[in-house]
Coordinates of C-alpha atoms in Angstrom, one line a residue:
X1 CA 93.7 103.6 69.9
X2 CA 96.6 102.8 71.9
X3 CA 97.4 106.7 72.7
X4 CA 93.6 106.4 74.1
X5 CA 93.9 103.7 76.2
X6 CA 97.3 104.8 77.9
X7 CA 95.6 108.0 78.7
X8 CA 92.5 106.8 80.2
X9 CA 94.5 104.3 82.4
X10 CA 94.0 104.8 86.0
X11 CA 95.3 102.7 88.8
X12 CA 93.9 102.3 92.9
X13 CA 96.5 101.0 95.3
X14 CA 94.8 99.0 98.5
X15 CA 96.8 97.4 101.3
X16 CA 95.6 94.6 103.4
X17 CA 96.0 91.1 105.6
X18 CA 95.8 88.2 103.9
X19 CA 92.9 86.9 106.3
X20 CA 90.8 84.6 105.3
X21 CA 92.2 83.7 102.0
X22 CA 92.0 87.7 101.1
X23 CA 94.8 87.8 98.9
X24 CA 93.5 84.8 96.7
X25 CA 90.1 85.9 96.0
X26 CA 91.0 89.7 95.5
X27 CA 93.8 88.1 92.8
X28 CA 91.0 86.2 91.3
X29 CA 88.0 88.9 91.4
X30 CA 90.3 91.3 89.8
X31 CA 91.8 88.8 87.2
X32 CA 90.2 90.6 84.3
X33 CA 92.4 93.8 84.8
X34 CA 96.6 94.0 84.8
X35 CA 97.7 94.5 88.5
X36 CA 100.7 94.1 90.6
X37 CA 100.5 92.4 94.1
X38 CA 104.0 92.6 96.5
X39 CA 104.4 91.8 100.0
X40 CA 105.8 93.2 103.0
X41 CA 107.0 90.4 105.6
X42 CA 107.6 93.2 108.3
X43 CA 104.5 95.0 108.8
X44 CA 102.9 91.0 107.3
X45 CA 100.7 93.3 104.6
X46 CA 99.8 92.9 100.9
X47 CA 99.8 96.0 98.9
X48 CA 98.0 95.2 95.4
X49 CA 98.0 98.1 92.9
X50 CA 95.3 97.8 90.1
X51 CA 95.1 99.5 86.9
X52 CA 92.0 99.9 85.2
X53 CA 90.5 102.4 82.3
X54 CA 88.3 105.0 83.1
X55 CA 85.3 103.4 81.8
X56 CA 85.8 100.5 84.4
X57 CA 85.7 102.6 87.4
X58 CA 82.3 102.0 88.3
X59 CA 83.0 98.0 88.0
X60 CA 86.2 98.5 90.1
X61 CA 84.2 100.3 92.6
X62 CA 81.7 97.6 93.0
X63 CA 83.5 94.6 93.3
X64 CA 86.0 96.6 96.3
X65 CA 83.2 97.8 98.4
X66 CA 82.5 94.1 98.7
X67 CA 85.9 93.8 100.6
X68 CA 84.3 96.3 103.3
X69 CA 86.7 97.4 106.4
X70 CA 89.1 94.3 105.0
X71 CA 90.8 96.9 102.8
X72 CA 92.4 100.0 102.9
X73 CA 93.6 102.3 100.6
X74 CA 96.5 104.1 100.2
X75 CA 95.2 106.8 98.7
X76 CA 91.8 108.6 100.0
X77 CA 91.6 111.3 97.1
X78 CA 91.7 108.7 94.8
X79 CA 88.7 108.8 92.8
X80 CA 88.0 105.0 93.3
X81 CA 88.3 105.9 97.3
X82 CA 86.3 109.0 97.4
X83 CA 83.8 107.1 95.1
X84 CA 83.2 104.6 98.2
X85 CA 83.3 107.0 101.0
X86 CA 80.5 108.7 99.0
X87 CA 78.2 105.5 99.0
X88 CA 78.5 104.5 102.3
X89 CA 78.0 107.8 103.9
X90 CA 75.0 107.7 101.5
X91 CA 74.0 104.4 102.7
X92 CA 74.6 106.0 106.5
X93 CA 72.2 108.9 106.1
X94 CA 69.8 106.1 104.5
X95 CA 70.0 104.0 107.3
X96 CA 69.9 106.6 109.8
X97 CA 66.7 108.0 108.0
X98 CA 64.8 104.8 108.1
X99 CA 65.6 104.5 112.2
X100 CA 63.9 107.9 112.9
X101 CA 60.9 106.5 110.8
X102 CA 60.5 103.2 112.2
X103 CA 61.0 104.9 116.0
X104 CA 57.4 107.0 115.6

């Protein structure tokens, strides 16, 4: 079981401000997985790495597209990054189909 979960551990590194109270409730909303957190006085940024299992992907997804434009990751190939891009481009072409309909 252990050998499993090692090799379905996955991690997604973001970086942001710690505007309004940011760095609190991202700590909190990802208190059910292990994560590291470190800050960087120069450039005044948090960089919070979180490790999850494969299976949680969708879950980890989900709860940081709620952190919108407020987040960035370090990473863009990362699955958890390319998983978001996909979804709002998604929600884009929805958007941007409903506009053409309601302009007739």
């Amino acid at each position: 079981f252990r050998t499993y979960v090692q090799e379905s551990k996955e991690n997604v590194v973001i970086w942001f401000y710690d505007i309004n109270n940011l760095t609190d409730r991202l700590l909190t909303e990802f208190s059910p997985w292990e994560k590291t957190c470190e800050y960087f006085e120069d450039s005044r940024k948090f960089k919070l790495t979180i490790y999850y299992q494969k299976y949680d992907e969708l879950d980890v997804v989900i709860r940081l597209m709620g952190y919108g434009a407020n987040i960035q990751f370090e990473d863009k190939e990362q699955s958890v990054a390319k998983e978001i891009l996909c979804r709002l481009e998604r929600q884009r072409d929805i958007s941007n189909d409903r506009d053409i309909i309601t302009e007739r």
